[in-house]
XYZ file of C-alpha atoms in Angstrom:
415
model
C -3.368 -17.865 1.154
C -1.553 -15.737 -1.409
C -2.153 -16.110 -5.122
C 0.146 -16.630 -8.092
C -0.180 -17.316 -11.813
C 0.843 -20.411 -13.672
C 3.857 -19.944 -15.959
C 1.738 -20.760 -18.987
C -0.795 -18.078 -18.047
C 1.972 -15.506 -17.574
C 3.397 -16.275 -20.999
C -0.033 -16.147 -22.637
C -0.871 -12.774 -21.106
C 2.469 -11.235 -22.082
C 2.056 -12.450 -25.647
C -1.532 -11.169 -25.819
C -0.529 -7.718 -24.579
C 2.494 -7.463 -26.887
C 0.342 -8.367 -29.876
C -2.132 -5.626 -28.932
C 0.573 -2.933 -28.946
C 2.412 -4.114 -32.064
C 1.508 -2.496 -35.351
C -0.084 0.628 -36.722
C -3.145 2.124 -34.996
C -3.111 -0.335 -32.134
C -2.567 0.585 -28.462
C 0.567 2.792 -28.278
C 1.612 1.816 -24.745
C 0.132 -0.356 -22.023
C 0.734 -1.314 -18.384
C -0.893 -4.172 -16.490
C -0.471 -4.891 -12.786
C -2.330 -7.569 -10.804
C -2.043 -7.940 -7.023
C -3.171 -10.184 -4.201
C -4.563 -9.260 -0.790
C -1.141 -8.755 0.802
C -0.013 -6.348 -1.904
C 2.116 -8.950 -3.655
C 2.393 -8.547 -7.431
C 0.790 -11.572 -9.022
C 1.588 -10.268 -12.479
C 2.919 -7.170 -14.193
C 3.815 -6.357 -17.758
C 4.582 -3.268 -19.822
C 4.382 -3.083 -23.580
C 4.636 -0.571 -26.391
C 6.100 2.898 -26.131
C 5.650 5.778 -23.761
C 4.521 7.971 -26.652
C 3.639 7.249 -30.252
C 6.428 8.189 -32.644
C 9.196 7.618 -30.116
C 11.278 4.548 -29.400
C 11.212 5.065 -25.643
C 9.617 1.933 -24.175
C 6.752 2.153 -21.716
C 7.928 1.566 -18.131
C 6.281 0.175 -15.017
C 7.005 3.406 -13.115
C 5.519 5.631 -15.839
C 3.213 8.379 -14.601
C -0.352 8.011 -15.877
C -3.245 10.441 -15.771
C -5.628 8.391 -13.617
C -8.769 10.396 -14.461
C -11.896 8.831 -12.922
C -9.813 6.211 -11.115
C -9.447 9.145 -8.704
C -13.025 8.548 -7.549
C -12.053 5.413 -5.631
C -9.539 7.347 -3.508
C -12.010 10.180 -2.902
C -14.718 7.784 -1.775
C -12.319 6.039 0.613
C -11.551 9.476 2.105
C -15.251 10.230 2.592
C -15.862 6.817 4.161
C -13.000 7.370 6.604
C -14.776 10.494 7.834
C -18.027 8.522 8.086
C -16.221 6.039 10.334
C -15.000 8.934 12.496
C -18.536 10.309 12.851
C -17.627 13.523 11.013
C -19.774 12.678 7.994
C -22.942 10.596 7.641
C -24.114 8.695 4.589
C -27.799 9.553 4.889
C -28.002 12.989 6.511
C -29.303 15.541 4.000
C -29.261 18.313 6.640
C -25.535 17.735 7.112
C -24.852 17.898 3.366
C -26.663 21.233 3.088
C -24.873 22.573 6.148
C -21.428 21.672 4.771
C -22.300 22.526 1.155
C -25.117 25.098 1.242
C -24.761 25.400 -2.543
C -26.565 22.060 -2.825
C -29.714 23.067 -0.959
C -31.180 25.089 -3.808
C -30.062 22.855 -6.678
C -32.891 22.292 -9.155
C -33.415 19.811 -11.978
C -32.953 20.918 -15.577
C -36.039 19.901 -17.563
C -35.212 21.243 -21.001
C -33.337 23.826 -23.033
C -35.226 25.824 -25.665
C -33.943 26.881 -29.084
C -32.715 30.172 -27.643
C -30.586 28.403 -25.082
C -32.796 29.178 -22.106
C -32.926 26.526 -19.394
C -36.132 25.455 -17.647
C -35.897 23.949 -14.181
C -38.063 22.087 -11.703
C -37.661 21.613 -7.976
C -36.010 18.369 -6.868
C -38.196 15.872 -5.000
C -35.391 14.156 -3.078
C -32.756 15.878 -0.999
C -29.092 15.146 -1.559
C -27.200 12.839 0.813
C -23.583 11.696 0.840
C -24.715 8.195 -0.144
C -26.420 9.650 -3.220
C -23.281 11.628 -4.085
C -21.091 8.519 -3.827
C -23.442 6.288 -5.830
C -24.147 8.772 -8.652
C -27.828 8.911 -7.707
C -28.007 12.573 -6.635
C -28.923 13.704 -10.158
C -25.631 15.206 -11.309
C -24.040 14.361 -14.632
C -21.246 15.512 -16.858
C -22.659 18.360 -18.881
C -21.482 20.066 -22.029
C -23.703 21.887 -24.554
C -24.237 19.719 -27.626
C -24.523 22.636 -30.031
C -22.625 25.763 -30.998
C -25.136 28.164 -29.526
C -24.407 29.867 -26.228
C -26.312 28.426 -23.292
C -27.919 31.335 -21.424
C -27.967 29.855 -17.958
C -25.540 28.721 -15.311
C -25.406 25.089 -14.284
C -23.328 23.081 -11.849
C -20.623 21.220 -13.687
C -19.396 19.226 -10.705
C -20.565 15.636 -10.329
C -21.511 13.821 -7.134
C -18.105 12.477 -6.118
C -16.555 15.903 -6.670
C -19.016 17.387 -4.192
C -18.102 14.583 -1.784
C -14.475 15.674 -2.154
C -15.449 19.244 -1.264
C -17.184 17.894 1.844
C -13.974 16.079 2.829
C -11.999 19.321 2.449
C -14.443 21.452 4.413
C -14.777 18.984 7.286
C -11.077 18.066 7.550
C -9.812 21.643 6.994
C -7.274 20.174 4.556
C -6.982 20.291 0.795
C -8.029 16.999 -0.750
C -4.424 16.297 -1.744
C -3.244 16.900 1.827
C -5.986 14.652 3.180
C -5.074 11.859 0.746
C -1.395 12.148 1.665
C -1.927 11.985 5.428
C -4.702 9.412 5.607
C -4.343 7.138 2.549
C -1.035 7.489 0.735
C 1.275 7.652 3.769
C -0.292 4.568 5.454
C -0.005 2.668 2.153
C 3.568 3.890 1.457
C 2.427 5.560 -1.765
C 4.869 8.238 -2.931
C 3.933 8.884 -6.562
C 0.193 9.618 -6.725
C -0.829 13.267 -6.501
C -3.040 16.056 -7.833
C 0.086 18.169 -8.430
C 2.785 16.268 -10.343
C 6.352 17.241 -9.543
C 8.740 18.198 -12.315
C 10.231 14.710 -12.094
C 6.782 13.158 -12.483
C 6.003 15.407 -15.457
C 9.256 14.264 -17.101
C 8.093 10.667 -16.636
C 4.535 11.243 -17.895
C 3.113 8.817 -20.447
C 2.048 10.495 -23.679
C -1.634 11.123 -24.401
C -3.240 9.793 -27.582
C -6.570 9.813 -29.354
C -8.200 7.432 -31.792
C -10.018 9.229 -34.595
C -13.345 7.910 -35.925
C -11.505 6.269 -38.839
C -9.365 4.281 -36.385
C -6.201 6.354 -36.755
C -4.228 6.751 -33.519
C -2.270 9.957 -33.019
C -0.642 11.976 -30.260
C -2.918 14.671 -28.855
C -2.818 17.482 -26.317
C -3.120 16.186 -22.785
C -6.777 15.940 -21.761
C -6.084 17.399 -18.276
C -3.493 20.136 -18.659
C -3.983 22.498 -15.673
C -1.747 20.621 -13.181
C 0.904 20.212 -15.869
C 1.208 23.885 -16.811
C 0.068 25.908 -13.785
C 2.713 27.880 -11.895
C 2.847 29.970 -8.729
C -0.513 31.088 -7.356
C -2.385 29.290 -10.130
C -0.834 26.005 -9.025
C -1.442 26.709 -5.336
C -5.102 27.495 -6.011
C -5.723 24.586 -8.377
C -8.959 22.698 -7.704
C -8.278 19.186 -6.400
C -10.755 17.295 -8.545
C -12.124 14.363 -6.530
C -13.725 12.925 -9.638
C -10.709 12.860 -11.903
C -7.621 14.835 -10.915
C -4.929 12.367 -9.860
C -1.709 11.410 -11.653
C 0.347 8.439 -10.559
C 1.992 5.069 -10.990
C -0.086 1.969 -11.635
C 1.752 -0.360 -9.178
C 1.131 2.119 -6.362
C -2.549 2.466 -7.244
C -2.815 -1.309 -6.948
C -1.770 -1.070 -3.290
C -5.061 0.719 -2.638
C -6.895 -2.206 -4.218
C -4.845 -4.669 -2.161
C -5.930 -2.925 1.044
C -9.570 -3.318 -0.009
C -8.986 -7.023 -0.635
C -7.580 -7.418 2.876
C -10.319 -5.719 4.939
C -8.573 -2.347 4.873
C -5.145 -3.443 6.115
C -2.177 -1.630 4.595
C 0.123 -3.932 2.580
C 3.020 -1.728 3.703
C 2.128 -1.932 7.398
C -0.502 -4.534 8.368
C -0.983 -2.858 11.754
C -2.644 0.097 9.967
C -6.145 0.109 8.462
C -7.424 2.664 5.985
C -11.010 1.407 6.422
C -12.748 -1.012 8.768
C -13.983 -4.438 7.599
C -17.585 -3.339 8.230
C -17.207 -0.262 6.025
C -15.614 -2.297 3.242
C -18.394 -4.879 3.443
C -20.949 -2.081 3.021
C -18.930 -0.579 0.161
C -19.103 -3.888 -1.725
C -22.867 -4.212 -1.140
C -25.319 -3.282 -3.888
C -26.695 0.171 -3.098
C -29.317 0.199 -5.879
C -31.160 -3.160 -5.728
C -34.289 -1.304 -6.860
C -32.579 -0.543 -10.207
C -31.422 -3.991 -11.403
C -31.588 -3.004 -15.080
C -29.799 0.332 -15.106
C -27.405 -0.890 -17.807
C -30.141 -2.059 -20.156
C -29.851 1.048 -22.303
C -26.962 2.578 -24.177
C -25.230 5.395 -22.295
C -24.663 8.248 -24.763
C -21.277 9.927 -24.517
C -21.531 13.022 -22.262
C -18.150 14.331 -23.470
C -17.644 13.048 -26.996
C -13.918 13.797 -27.095
C -13.339 11.749 -23.940
C -15.729 8.822 -24.199
C -17.674 6.763 -26.674
C -21.198 5.513 -26.123
C -21.222 2.702 -23.562
C -22.911 -0.421 -24.846
C -25.962 -1.731 -23.021
C -25.970 -5.039 -21.192
C -28.041 -7.332 -23.402
C -29.034 -10.256 -21.208
C -30.880 -10.718 -17.925
C -27.932 -10.428 -15.538
C -28.888 -8.091 -12.669
C -26.768 -4.977 -12.349
C -25.442 -3.346 -9.206
C -23.542 -0.386 -7.838
C -21.644 -0.314 -4.551
C -20.178 2.691 -2.777
C -16.885 2.357 -4.678
C -18.032 1.533 -8.208
C -19.976 -0.858 -10.410
C -20.642 -4.391 -9.150
C -20.453 -7.217 -11.665
C -21.322 -10.003 -11.434
C -23.816 -9.931 -8.585
C -23.847 -13.715 -8.405
C -21.498 -16.536 -9.282
C -21.571 -18.432 -12.577
C -22.995 -15.804 -14.928
C -23.382 -17.018 -18.489
C -21.308 -15.299 -21.199
C -22.850 -13.157 -23.889
C -24.412 -14.919 -26.826
C -22.464 -14.975 -30.074
C -22.608 -11.655 -31.888
C -23.708 -9.599 -28.898
C -22.001 -6.303 -28.226
C -20.635 -5.507 -24.806
C -17.531 -5.873 -22.729
C -18.969 -8.554 -20.413
C -15.892 -8.579 -18.212
C -18.097 -10.086 -15.517
C -17.879 -13.383 -17.408
C -14.086 -13.658 -17.213
C -14.124 -15.729 -14.031
C -14.667 -12.985 -11.476
C -16.147 -13.743 -8.091
C -19.521 -12.352 -7.101
C -19.732 -8.666 -6.123
C -16.480 -7.707 -7.837
C -16.212 -3.922 -7.997
C -14.715 -2.105 -10.971
C -14.474 1.270 -12.612
C -12.505 3.199 -15.177
C -10.658 6.350 -16.195
C -11.298 8.179 -19.466
C -7.898 7.468 -21.140
C -8.852 3.761 -21.043
C -7.700 2.718 -17.597
C -9.744 -0.012 -15.878
C -9.449 -1.393 -12.348
C -11.225 -4.285 -10.672
C -11.234 -5.627 -7.118
C -12.445 -9.197 -6.499
C -12.616 -9.869 -2.765
C -14.046 -13.355 -3.199
C -11.099 -14.611 -5.256
C -8.572 -12.283 -3.576
C -7.267 -10.656 -6.726
C -7.326 -7.102 -8.069
C -5.679 -5.263 -10.901
C -5.378 -2.366 -13.297
C -5.022 -2.319 -17.061
C -3.867 1.078 -18.253
C -3.503 2.943 -21.518
C -3.413 6.662 -22.316
C -5.744 6.918 -25.268
C -9.107 8.622 -25.600
C -12.029 8.322 -26.089
C -12.991 5.907 -23.311
C -14.313 2.476 -24.333
C -11.669 2.001 -27.015
C -12.525 -1.319 -28.681
C -8.886 -2.457 -28.750
C -8.382 -1.820 -25.034
C -11.737 -3.318 -24.029
C -11.000 -6.532 -25.893
C -7.522 -6.717 -24.358
C -8.869 -6.090 -20.844
C -11.352 -8.921 -21.154
C -8.727 -11.299 -22.530
C -6.254 -10.420 -19.766
C -8.839 -11.016 -17.053
C -9.927 -14.321 -18.578
C -6.326 -15.576 -18.720
C -5.658 -14.415 -15.159
C -8.610 -16.269 -13.699
C -7.871 -19.373 -15.750
C -4.259 -19.403 -14.509
C -4.750 -18.295 -10.896
C -3.213 -20.633 -8.315
C -2.659 -20.657 -4.550
C 0.882 -19.759 -3.505
C 2.978 -21.063 -0.616
C 3.373 -17.490 0.561
C 1.199 -16.062 3.348
C 1.343 -12.303 3.930
C 4.714 -12.192 2.204
C 6.304 -14.857 4.444
C 6.838 -18.448 3.396
C 4.686 -20.782 5.453
C 5.664 -24.130 6.954
């Protein structure tokens, strides 16, 4: 059964979003798209302007820098190769054969005052599952001082190494692989690592919020694909962890396929993943770490993200193959009055909903139990902007409160 929203819920969400973009130092521009399992748009709304200081309104077909929302697509690509037997989730020998650079990776213990790094040998070998679940030991790294660090370190994170594995096994660039095996089956035409000139002309402006709350236009946080030409463009690294640009409605078609056991909304005879793989992807991969969000996550890149608040109650935490799982069970209690935290898992989501984010304050969620998924999207850094987080939670709450069954089944009226 397809889903729809009540008229009162639609009106309330539109009003809430418009209020959040109206006025000085609020959210400059914002796009929201919500879909059901057949790819049908349950709700969409655009608000604000494409770029602060202009009168050009934001549009539904605006091109956004998707940042870490790229990870979802990269993980789907890796899982496709697992299904084909070309990759394995738990084969460390295979990882080291495909990426020999990872065999000798060591763990950084400390950095002394002179900038020298001290390392120890790793106890656990790296597998694809560890790369996909952020448990291989990699992290975003940037020196937190002005002194020169006198050692080399790997700056790629786990999912980016998974993307390299996809390229080396498929003999395709990651962009080519996405196009042939994900975007074409889903009829996606405007998501890419290499924006065309037309896409660049339709790019949403990038903004930053200063510590005093002032919002201003800033240089784009991921410039290489926007300025590279010739050989530089041809040789550009296809960043599996955060390199895609694209339209929000098209990105939602990926989420719709996950809702519907991998079937393409554009062509329901085509699957991008099997039901068994999707079931595993939405299963908690770290049950032995139920409290991993009990501490504040300091910002690894202070210009791109703020500190992420800790979860302050006893709700268990989880991580699937595609992203964070929250809630793990139905009926979670909301935060107590005065507690910090986003607590989007208390909006009405079904159990095992998966979600993740992109640094310019984009957030996606995929709720297979209640057959609804969506994206809320801004282009403002740092991540975890309080205005966007509050709006995201309010949008989700109104969606779940107003969600209704529709008379439409797979896009065709029943009965």
